[in-house]
PDB file of C-alpha atoms in Angstrom:
ATOM      1  CA  ALA Z   1    -133.739  43.819  71.288  1.00  0.00           C
ATOM      2  CA  ASP Z   2    -136.070  40.697  73.058  1.00  0.00           C
ATOM      3  CA  GLU Z   3    -134.979  41.743  76.527  1.00  0.00           C
ATOM      4  CA  LYS Z   4    -136.226  45.818  75.006  1.00  0.00           C
ATOM      5  CA  GLY Z   5    -139.258  44.504  72.990  1.00  0.00           C
ATOM      6  CA  TRP Z   6    -138.295  45.281  69.998  1.00  0.00           C
ATOM      7  CA  SER Z   7    -139.405  44.790  66.349  1.00  0.00           C
ATOM      8  CA  PHE Z   8    -136.555  42.740  64.584  1.00  0.00           C
ATOM      9  CA  PHE Z   9    -136.426  44.645  60.485  1.00  0.00           C
ATOM     10  CA  ARG Z  10    -137.409  42.269  58.636  1.00  0.00           C
ATOM     11  CA  LEU Z  11    -137.464  42.465  54.545  1.00  0.00           C
ATOM     12  CA  SER Z  12    -140.904  41.528  53.944  1.00  0.00           C
ATOM     13  CA  ASP Z  13    -143.340  42.497  51.167  1.00  0.00           C
ATOM     14  CA  GLY Z  14    -144.207  46.039  50.948  1.00  0.00           C
ATOM     15  CA  ASN Z  15    -142.153  47.103  53.665  1.00  0.00           C
ATOM     16  CA  LEU Z  16    -139.561  49.656  54.595  1.00  0.00           C
ATOM     17  CA  ALA Z  17    -136.314  47.568  54.925  1.00  0.00           C
ATOM     18  CA  THR Z  18    -137.650  45.327  51.111  1.00  0.00           C
ATOM     19  CA  GLU Z  19    -137.622  49.371  49.817  1.00  0.00           C
ATOM     20  CA  LEU Z  20    -134.521  49.743  51.140  1.00  0.00           C
ATOM     21  CA  ALA Z  21    -132.920  46.503  50.235  1.00  0.00           C
ATOM     22  CA  GLU Z  22    -134.643  47.573  46.313  1.00  0.00           C
ATOM     23  CA  ARG Z  23    -133.015  50.947  45.689  1.00  0.00           C
ATOM     24  CA  ALA Z  24    -129.930  49.349  47.319  1.00  0.00           C
ATOM     25  CA  LYS Z  25    -129.417  47.092  44.609  1.00  0.00           C
ATOM     26  CA  ALA Z  26    -130.187  49.701  41.597  1.00  0.00           C
ATOM     27  CA  ARG Z  27    -127.680  52.009  42.423  1.00  0.00           C
ATOM     28  CA  ASN Z  28    -124.515  52.468  39.979  1.00  0.00           C
ATOM     29  CA  LEU Z  29    -121.947  52.539  42.842  1.00  0.00           C
ATOM     30  CA  PRO Z  30    -118.529  53.311  41.459  1.00  0.00           C
ATOM     31  CA  ALA Z  31    -115.556  51.187  43.022  1.00  0.00           C
ATOM     32  CA  ALA Z  32    -114.474  51.511  46.796  1.00  0.00           C
ATOM     33  CA  ASN Z  33    -111.609  51.677  48.817  1.00  0.00           C
ATOM     34  CA  ILE Z  34    -112.615  50.101  52.552  1.00  0.00           C
ATOM     35  CA  THR Z  35    -110.664  49.302  55.666  1.00  0.00           C
ATOM     36  CA  PHE Z  36    -112.332  46.206  57.560  1.00  0.00           C
ATOM     37  CA  ARG Z  37    -111.144  46.803  61.279  1.00  0.00           C
ATOM     38  CA  TYR Z  38    -111.939  43.471  62.684  1.00  0.00           C
ATOM     39  CA  SER Z  39    -112.400  43.266  66.855  1.00  0.00           C
ATOM     40  CA  PRO Z  40    -112.741  40.019  68.206  1.00  0.00           C
ATOM     41  CA  ALA Z  41    -113.469  40.993  71.659  1.00  0.00           C
ATOM     42  CA  GLU Z  42    -116.703  43.279  69.826  1.00  0.00           C
ATOM     43  CA  HIS Z  43    -117.893  40.535  66.764  1.00  0.00           C
ATOM     44  CA  HIS Z  44    -117.237  37.322  67.726  1.00  0.00           C
ATOM     45  CA  VAL Z  45    -114.387  34.754  66.801  1.00  0.00           C
ATOM     46  CA  LEU Z  46    -114.758  34.597  62.998  1.00  0.00           C
ATOM     47  CA  ALA Z  47    -112.117  32.359  62.521  1.00  0.00           C
ATOM     48  CA  ASP Z  48    -112.049  32.536  58.977  1.00  0.00           C
ATOM     49  CA  VAL Z  49    -112.068  36.444  58.763  1.00  0.00           C
ATOM     50  CA  ALA Z  50    -109.650  36.854  61.854  1.00  0.00           C
ATOM     51  CA  SER Z  51    -106.929  34.829  59.697  1.00  0.00           C
ATOM     52  CA  LEU Z  52    -106.785  37.986  57.099  1.00  0.00           C
ATOM     53  CA  ILE Z  53    -105.656  40.795  58.758  1.00  0.00           C
ATOM     54  CA  GLY Z  54    -102.699  42.659  57.054  1.00  0.00           C
ATOM     55  CA  LYS Z  55    -103.532  41.444  54.013  1.00  0.00           C
ATOM     56  CA  SER Z  56    -106.107  43.405  51.406  1.00  0.00           C
ATOM     57  CA  GLY Z  57    -107.108  42.436  47.993  1.00  0.00           C
ATOM     58  CA  TRP Z  58    -109.882  42.729  45.760  1.00  0.00           C
ATOM     59  CA  LEU Z  59    -113.559  41.572  46.101  1.00  0.00           C
ATOM     60  CA  THR Z  60    -116.988  42.270  44.163  1.00  0.00           C
ATOM     61  CA  ALA Z  61    -120.422  41.021  44.526  1.00  0.00           C
ATOM     62  CA  SER Z  62    -123.066  40.587  41.418  1.00  0.00           C
ATOM     63  CA  ILE Z  63    -126.363  38.613  41.630  1.00  0.00           C
ATOM     64  CA  PHE Z  64    -126.560  35.948  38.852  1.00  0.00           C
ATOM     65  CA  ARG Z  65    -129.736  35.279  37.913  1.00  0.00           C
ATOM     66  CA  VAL Z  66    -130.204  31.376  35.639  1.00  0.00           C
ATOM     67  CA  LYS Z  67    -133.162  28.808  34.220  1.00  0.00           C
ATOM     68  CA  ALA Z  68    -132.689  25.867  36.048  1.00  0.00           C
ATOM     69  CA  ALA Z  69    -135.679  23.301  37.573  1.00  0.00           C
ATOM     70  CA  GLY Z  70    -138.480  24.432  35.662  1.00  0.00           C
ATOM     71  CA  LYS Z  71    -137.853  28.551  37.414  1.00  0.00           C
ATOM     72  CA  THR Z  72    -135.498  31.443  37.652  1.00  0.00           C
ATOM     73  CA  LEU Z  73    -132.945  31.107  39.826  1.00  0.00           C
ATOM     74  CA  GLU Z  74    -131.116  33.418  41.862  1.00  0.00           C
ATOM     75  CA  GLN Z  75    -128.291  34.232  44.357  1.00  0.00           C
ATOM     76  CA  VAL Z  76    -125.391  37.037  44.983  1.00  0.00           C
ATOM     77  CA  LEU Z  77    -122.061  35.665  43.852  1.00  0.00           C
ATOM     78  CA  ILE Z  78    -119.022  37.427  45.830  1.00  0.00           C
ATOM     79  CA  ALA Z  79    -115.586  36.791  44.676  1.00  0.00           C
ATOM     80  CA  ALA Z  80    -112.625  37.424  46.672  1.00  0.00           C
ATOM     81  CA  VAL Z  81    -109.082  37.610  45.780  1.00  0.00           C
ATOM     82  CA  THR Z  82    -105.697  38.687  48.519  1.00  0.00           C
ATOM     83  CA  ASP Z  83    -102.539  40.028  46.732  1.00  0.00           C
ATOM     84  CA  ASP Z  84    -100.585  37.088  47.674  1.00  0.00           C
ATOM     85  CA  GLY Z  85    -102.621  34.929  44.966  1.00  0.00           C
ATOM     86  CA  ALA Z  86    -105.073  33.906  47.770  1.00  0.00           C
ATOM     87  CA  VAL Z  87    -108.936  32.581  47.150  1.00  0.00           C
ATOM     88  CA  LEU Z  88    -111.544  33.576  49.101  1.00  0.00           C
ATOM     89  CA  GLU Z  89    -114.084  31.627  49.558  1.00  0.00           C
ATOM     90  CA  PRO Z  90    -117.552  32.904  49.666  1.00  0.00           C
ATOM     91  CA  VAL Z  91    -118.549  32.705  52.919  1.00  0.00           C
ATOM     92  CA  THR Z  92    -115.092  34.567  54.101  1.00  0.00           C
ATOM     93  CA  ALA Z  93    -116.058  37.249  51.849  1.00  0.00           C
ATOM     94  CA  GLU Z  94    -119.347  37.656  52.964  1.00  0.00           C
ATOM     95  CA  ARG Z  95    -118.626  36.731  56.805  1.00  0.00           C
ATOM     96  CA  LEU Z  96    -115.882  39.842  55.863  1.00  0.00           C
ATOM     97  CA  PHE Z  97    -119.616  42.191  55.889  1.00  0.00           C
ATOM     98  CA  LEU Z  98    -120.039  41.624  59.414  1.00  0.00           C
ATOM     99  CA  VAL Z  99    -117.180  43.226  60.592  1.00  0.00           C
ATOM    100  CA  PRO Z 100    -117.381  47.906  60.526  1.00  0.00           C
ATOM    101  CA  GLY Z 101    -115.589  49.355  57.388  1.00  0.00           C
ATOM    102  CA  ASP Z 102    -114.476  52.824  56.449  1.00  0.00           C
ATOM    103  CA  GLN Z 103    -114.245  54.013  52.933  1.00  0.00           C
ATOM    104  CA  LYS Z 104    -110.617  55.734  51.951  1.00  0.00           C
ATOM    105  CA  GLY Z 105    -108.378  56.803  49.532  1.00  0.00           C
ATOM    106  CA  ALA Z 106    -108.826  56.537  45.708  1.00  0.00           C
ATOM    107  CA  VAL Z 107    -109.593  52.925  43.686  1.00  0.00           C
ATOM    108  CA  PRO Z 108    -106.813  51.561  41.608  1.00  0.00           C
ATOM    109  CA  LEU Z 109    -108.593  51.806  38.038  1.00  0.00           C
ATOM    110  CA  GLU Z 110    -107.361  48.199  36.594  1.00  0.00           C
ATOM    111  CA  LEU Z 111    -108.565  45.223  38.597  1.00  0.00           C
ATOM    112  CA  PRO Z 112    -106.720  42.168  38.518  1.00  0.00           C
ATOM    113  CA  LYS Z 113    -106.875  39.651  36.400  1.00  0.00           C
ATOM    114  CA  SER Z 114    -107.250  36.571  38.697  1.00  0.00           C
ATOM    115  CA  LEU Z 115    -110.375  38.625  40.587  1.00  0.00           C
ATOM    116  CA  GLN Z 116    -111.963  38.116  37.132  1.00  0.00           C
ATOM    117  CA  ALA Z 117    -111.068  33.911  36.638  1.00  0.00           C
ATOM    118  CA  ARG Z 118    -112.458  33.692  39.774  1.00  0.00           C
ATOM    119  CA  ARG Z 119    -115.556  35.120  38.982  1.00  0.00           C
ATOM    120  CA  ASP Z 120    -115.983  33.451  35.756  1.00  0.00           C
ATOM    121  CA  ALA Z 121    -115.133  30.256  37.820  1.00  0.00           C
ATOM    122  CA  LEU Z 122    -117.729  30.840  40.443  1.00  0.00           C
ATOM    123  CA  ARG Z 123    -119.992  31.960  37.523  1.00  0.00           C
ATOM    124  CA  GLN Z 124    -119.498  28.289  35.954  1.00  0.00           C
ATOM    125  CA  GLN Z 125    -120.023  27.068  39.216  1.00  0.00           C
ATOM    126  CA  LEU Z 126    -123.248  27.926  39.928  1.00  0.00           C
ATOM    127  CA  ALA Z 127    -123.880  26.860  36.430  1.00  0.00           C
ATOM    128  CA  ASP Z 128    -123.322  24.169  36.595  1.00  0.00           C
ATOM    129  CA  GLU Z 129    -124.942  23.582  39.882  1.00  0.00           C
ATOM    130  CA  ALA Z 130    -128.515  24.750  37.785  1.00  0.00           C
ATOM    131  CA  GLN Z 131    -128.107  22.205  35.033  1.00  0.00           C
ATOM    132  CA  HIS Z 132    -127.804  19.262  37.785  1.00  0.00           C
ATOM    133  CA  GLN Z 133    -130.748  20.678  39.508  1.00  0.00           C
ATOM    134  CA  SER Z 134    -132.712  20.613  35.978  1.00  0.00           C
ATOM    135  CA  SER Z 135    -131.319  17.265  35.474  1.00  0.00           C
ATOM    136  CA  ARG Z 136    -132.174  15.733  38.934  1.00  0.00           C
ATOM    137  CA  TRP Z 137    -136.339  17.857  37.968  1.00  0.00           C
ATOM    138  CA  PHE Z 138    -136.535  15.983  34.835  1.00  0.00           C
ATOM    139  CA  THR Z 139    -135.743  12.552  36.659  1.00  0.00           C
ATOM    140  CA  GLU Z 140    -137.823  13.651  39.210  1.00  0.00           C
ATOM    141  CA  GLU Z 141    -140.705  14.640  37.162  1.00  0.00           C
ATOM    142  CA  GLU Z 142    -140.630  11.424  35.292  1.00  0.00           C
ATOM    143  CA  GLU Z 143    -141.087   8.972  37.538  1.00  0.00           C
ATOM    144  CA  LYS Z 144    -143.412  10.641  38.848  1.00  0.00           C
ATOM    145  CA  LEU Z 145    -145.706  10.418  35.673  1.00  0.00           C
ATOM    146  CA  GLU Z 146    -144.232   7.355  34.840  1.00  0.00           C
ATOM    147  CA  ARG Z 147    -146.110   5.755  38.438  1.00  0.00           C
ATOM    148  CA  TYR Z 148    -148.973   8.318  37.699  1.00  0.00           C
ATOM    149  CA  GLY Z 149    -149.118   6.735  33.697  1.00  0.00           C
ATOM    150  CA  ASP Z 150    -148.921   3.194  35.243  1.00  0.00           C
ATOM    151  CA  ASP Z 151    -150.697   3.533  38.466  1.00  0.00           C
ATOM    152  CA  LEU Z 152    -153.543   4.971  35.806  1.00  0.00           C
ATOM    153  CA  GLU Z 153    -153.245   2.618  33.205  1.00  0.00           C
ATOM    154  CA  LYS Z 154    -153.296  -1.015  35.425  1.00  0.00           C
ATOM    155  CA  SER Z 155    -156.612   0.357  37.114  1.00  0.00           C
ATOM    156  CA  LEU Z 156    -158.403   0.984  33.803  1.00  0.00           C
ATOM    157  CA  ASP Z 157    -157.120  -2.602  32.686  1.00  0.00           C
ATOM    158  CA  ALA Z 158    -158.510  -3.777  36.099  1.00  0.00           C
ATOM    159  CA  GLU Z 159    -162.021  -2.588  35.007  1.00  0.00           C
ATOM    160  CA  ILE Z 160    -161.542  -3.994  31.458  1.00  0.00           C
ATOM    161  CA  ASP Z 161    -160.948  -7.525  32.791  1.00  0.00           C
ATOM    162  CA  VAL Z 162    -163.800  -6.462  35.426  1.00  0.00           C
ATOM    163  CA  ILE Z 163    -166.333  -5.925  31.629  1.00  0.00           C
ATOM    164  CA  GLU Z 164    -165.018  -8.635  29.689  1.00  0.00           C
ATOM    165  CA  ASP Z 165    -165.798 -11.296  32.594  1.00  0.00           C
ATOM    166  CA  GLN Z 166    -169.214  -9.901  32.824  1.00  0.00           C
ATOM    167  CA  MET Z 167    -169.249  -9.388  28.584  1.00  0.00           C
ATOM    168  CA  GLN Z 168    -168.277 -13.229  28.202  1.00  0.00           C
ATOM    169  CA  GLU Z 169    -170.924 -13.783  31.240  1.00  0.00           C
ATOM    170  CA  LEU Z 170    -173.781 -12.311  29.264  1.00  0.00           C
ATOM    171  CA  LYS Z 171    -172.472 -14.318  26.429  1.00  0.00           C
ATOM    172  CA  ARG Z 172    -172.715 -17.918  27.750  1.00  0.00           C
ATOM    173  CA  THR Z 173    -176.411 -16.953  28.990  1.00  0.00           C
ATOM    174  CA  MET Z 174    -177.865 -15.858  26.068  1.00  0.00           C
ATOM    175  CA  ARG Z 175    -176.833 -19.025  24.297  1.00  0.00           C
ATOM    176  CA  GLN Z 176    -179.125 -20.981  26.795  1.00  0.00           C
ATOM    177  CA  PRO Z 177    -182.373 -22.316  24.594  1.00  0.00           C
ATOM    178  CA  ASN Z 178    -184.828 -21.636  26.717  1.00  0.00           C
ATOM    179  CA  LEU Z 179    -184.164 -17.953  26.737  1.00  0.00           C
ATOM    180  CA  ASP Z 180    -186.994 -15.842  24.827  1.00  0.00           C
ATOM    181  CA  LEU Z 181    -186.220 -13.189  22.428  1.00  0.00           C
ATOM    182  CA  ALA Z 182    -187.120 -10.663  24.750  1.00  0.00           C
ATOM    183  CA  GLU Z 183    -184.011 -11.597  26.695  1.00  0.00           C
ATOM    184  CA  LYS Z 184    -182.266 -12.367  24.520  1.00  0.00           C
ATOM    185  CA  VAL Z 185    -182.353  -8.951  23.327  1.00  0.00           C
ATOM    186  CA  ASN Z 186    -182.155  -7.559  26.490  1.00  0.00           C
ATOM    187  CA  ILE Z 187    -179.081  -9.651  27.649  1.00  0.00           C
ATOM    188  CA  LYS Z 188    -177.707  -8.200  24.011  1.00  0.00           C
ATOM    189  CA  ARG Z 189    -178.342  -4.629  24.740  1.00  0.00           C
ATOM    190  CA  GLN Z 190    -176.433  -4.851  27.886  1.00  0.00           C
ATOM    191  CA  ILE Z 191    -173.303  -6.787  26.354  1.00  0.00           C
ATOM    192  CA  SER Z 192    -173.368  -3.716  23.507  1.00  0.00           C
ATOM    193  CA  THR Z 193    -173.669  -1.432  26.459  1.00  0.00           C
ATOM    194  CA  LEU Z 194    -170.819  -3.184  28.222  1.00  0.00           C
ATOM    195  CA  ASP Z 195    -168.622  -3.339  25.614  1.00  0.00           C
ATOM    196  CA  GLY Z 196    -169.073   0.229  24.006  1.00  0.00           C
ATOM    197  CA  ARG Z 197    -167.796   1.270  28.179  1.00  0.00           C
ATOM    198  CA  ARG Z 198    -164.479  -0.924  27.533  1.00  0.00           C
ATOM    199  CA  ASP Z 199    -163.721   1.294  23.961  1.00  0.00           C
ATOM    200  CA  GLU Z 200    -164.219   4.053  26.159  1.00  0.00           C
ATOM    201  CA  LEU Z 201    -161.784   2.673  28.920  1.00  0.00           C
ATOM    202  CA  ILE Z 202    -159.454   1.558  26.199  1.00  0.00           C
ATOM    203  CA  ALA Z 203    -159.282   4.938  24.624  1.00  0.00           C
ATOM    204  CA  GLU Z 204    -158.910   6.871  27.242  1.00  0.00           C
ATOM    205  CA  ARG Z 205    -155.329   4.301  28.752  1.00  0.00           C
ATOM    206  CA  TYR Z 206    -153.984   5.791  24.738  1.00  0.00           C
ATOM    207  CA  SER Z 207    -155.341   8.955  25.835  1.00  0.00           C
ATOM    208  CA  ARG Z 208    -153.638   9.366  28.993  1.00  0.00           C
ATOM    209  CA  LYS Z 209    -150.284   7.897  27.915  1.00  0.00           C
ATOM    210  CA  LYS Z 210    -150.490  10.319  25.201  1.00  0.00           C
ATOM    211  CA  LYS Z 211    -150.960  13.129  27.273  1.00  0.00           C
ATOM    212  CA  ILE Z 212    -147.698  11.745  30.248  1.00  0.00           C
ATOM    213  CA  ARG Z 213    -146.009  11.662  27.043  1.00  0.00           C
ATOM    214  CA  ASP Z 214    -146.752  14.980  26.149  1.00  0.00           C
ATOM    215  CA  ASP Z 215    -145.753  16.013  29.357  1.00  0.00           C
ATOM    216  CA  ILE Z 216    -142.461  14.805  29.406  1.00  0.00           C
ATOM    217  CA  ASN Z 217    -141.438  16.608  26.138  1.00  0.00           C
ATOM    218  CA  ARG Z 218    -143.415  19.788  27.679  1.00  0.00           C
ATOM    219  CA  ILE Z 219    -140.374  19.024  30.137  1.00  0.00           C
ATOM    220  CA  LEU Z 220    -137.569  18.592  27.788  1.00  0.00           C
ATOM    221  CA  ASP Z 221    -138.914  21.670  26.316  1.00  0.00           C
ATOM    222  CA  GLU Z 222    -138.826  23.472  29.209  1.00  0.00           C
ATOM    223  CA  ILE Z 223    -134.842  22.646  30.073  1.00  0.00           C
ATOM    224  CA  ALA Z 224    -134.029  22.227  25.879  1.00  0.00           C
ATOM    225  CA  ASP Z 225    -134.998  26.109  26.889  1.00  0.00           C
ATOM    226  CA  SER Z 226    -132.836  27.221  29.791  1.00  0.00           C
ATOM    227  CA  LEU Z 227    -130.143  25.683  28.128  1.00  0.00           C
ATOM    228  CA  ARG Z 228    -129.657  27.751  25.200  1.00  0.00           C
ATOM    229  CA  LEU Z 229    -130.218  30.698  27.748  1.00  0.00           C
ATOM    230  CA  ALA Z 230    -127.213  32.178  29.116  1.00  0.00           C
ATOM    231  CA  PRO Z 231    -127.523  33.300  32.807  1.00  0.00           C
ATOM    232  CA  GLU Z 232    -128.103  36.394  33.610  1.00  0.00           C
ATOM    233  CA  GLU Z 233    -125.282  39.078  35.662  1.00  0.00           C
ATOM    234  CA  THR Z 234    -125.787  42.171  37.003  1.00  0.00           C
ATOM    235  CA  ALA Z 235    -123.250  44.112  39.222  1.00  0.00           C
ATOM    236  CA  LEU Z 236    -123.675  44.844  42.583  1.00  0.00           C
ATOM    237  CA  PHE Z 237    -120.585  46.448  43.713  1.00  0.00           C
ATOM    238  CA  THR Z 238    -116.803  45.762  43.330  1.00  0.00           C
ATOM    239  CA  ILE Z 239    -114.391  46.873  45.818  1.00  0.00           C
ATOM    240  CA  ARG Z 240    -110.485  47.355  46.678  1.00  0.00           C
ATOM    241  CA  CYS Z 241    -109.763  45.990  50.445  1.00  0.00           C
ATOM    242  CA  GLU Z 242    -108.065  45.623  53.719  1.00  0.00           C
ATOM    243  CA  LEU Z 243    -108.623  43.912  57.493  1.00  0.00           C
ATOM    244  CA  THR Z 244    -107.121  45.458  59.839  1.00  0.00           C
ATOM    245  CA  ALA Z 245    -106.815  44.586  63.659  1.00  0.00           C
TER     246      ALA Z 245
END
């Protein structure tokens, strides 16, 4: 493609590839019987796929959605089992589609229980991973907010200490016997202004701590809401498959 100057057919917002993909995902596909044909010369070396030559089984694909880490995670779930009881790893089942296949014959009506068990196991695995991500996200966000709160509190405390030192110095100055009334009034106004600023900083410190507590509670509420939401699964297709050389 590079040598001939062709454009790659990529998925991006609003282009034909995205439109075709969305249209394909929306199709209601009946179960199909697919025979895949693997040739190392044509499809390179896919050792995990090659090990399945001569075997048949079942494969189902669906879109799995779950709330985690403050967002909705979406992943294609591929469950596959062979007739002799082997369970395929999702990456192997996905690589199976790198080789061509033909639809042939009718499909048995009853799906094996092992396929449903495999799908349930993958669903649980993805749900557990989503909870793990949420736990990690909460810990990171909590630590970030705590660090921010500590830094802010230290900064405010340092500013309050400076103001209190200034107030003490002004009070010592005001006690000098040679000051006239006008100078004392002026110093008292300065002390009053500094006192007001100190009260504002103290109030800001408590206000900021309250906001941090509110932010942590908000994150906890988001996680609690996500735990109450059941994962969603949208079926894509189910196939009866066989791999030949």
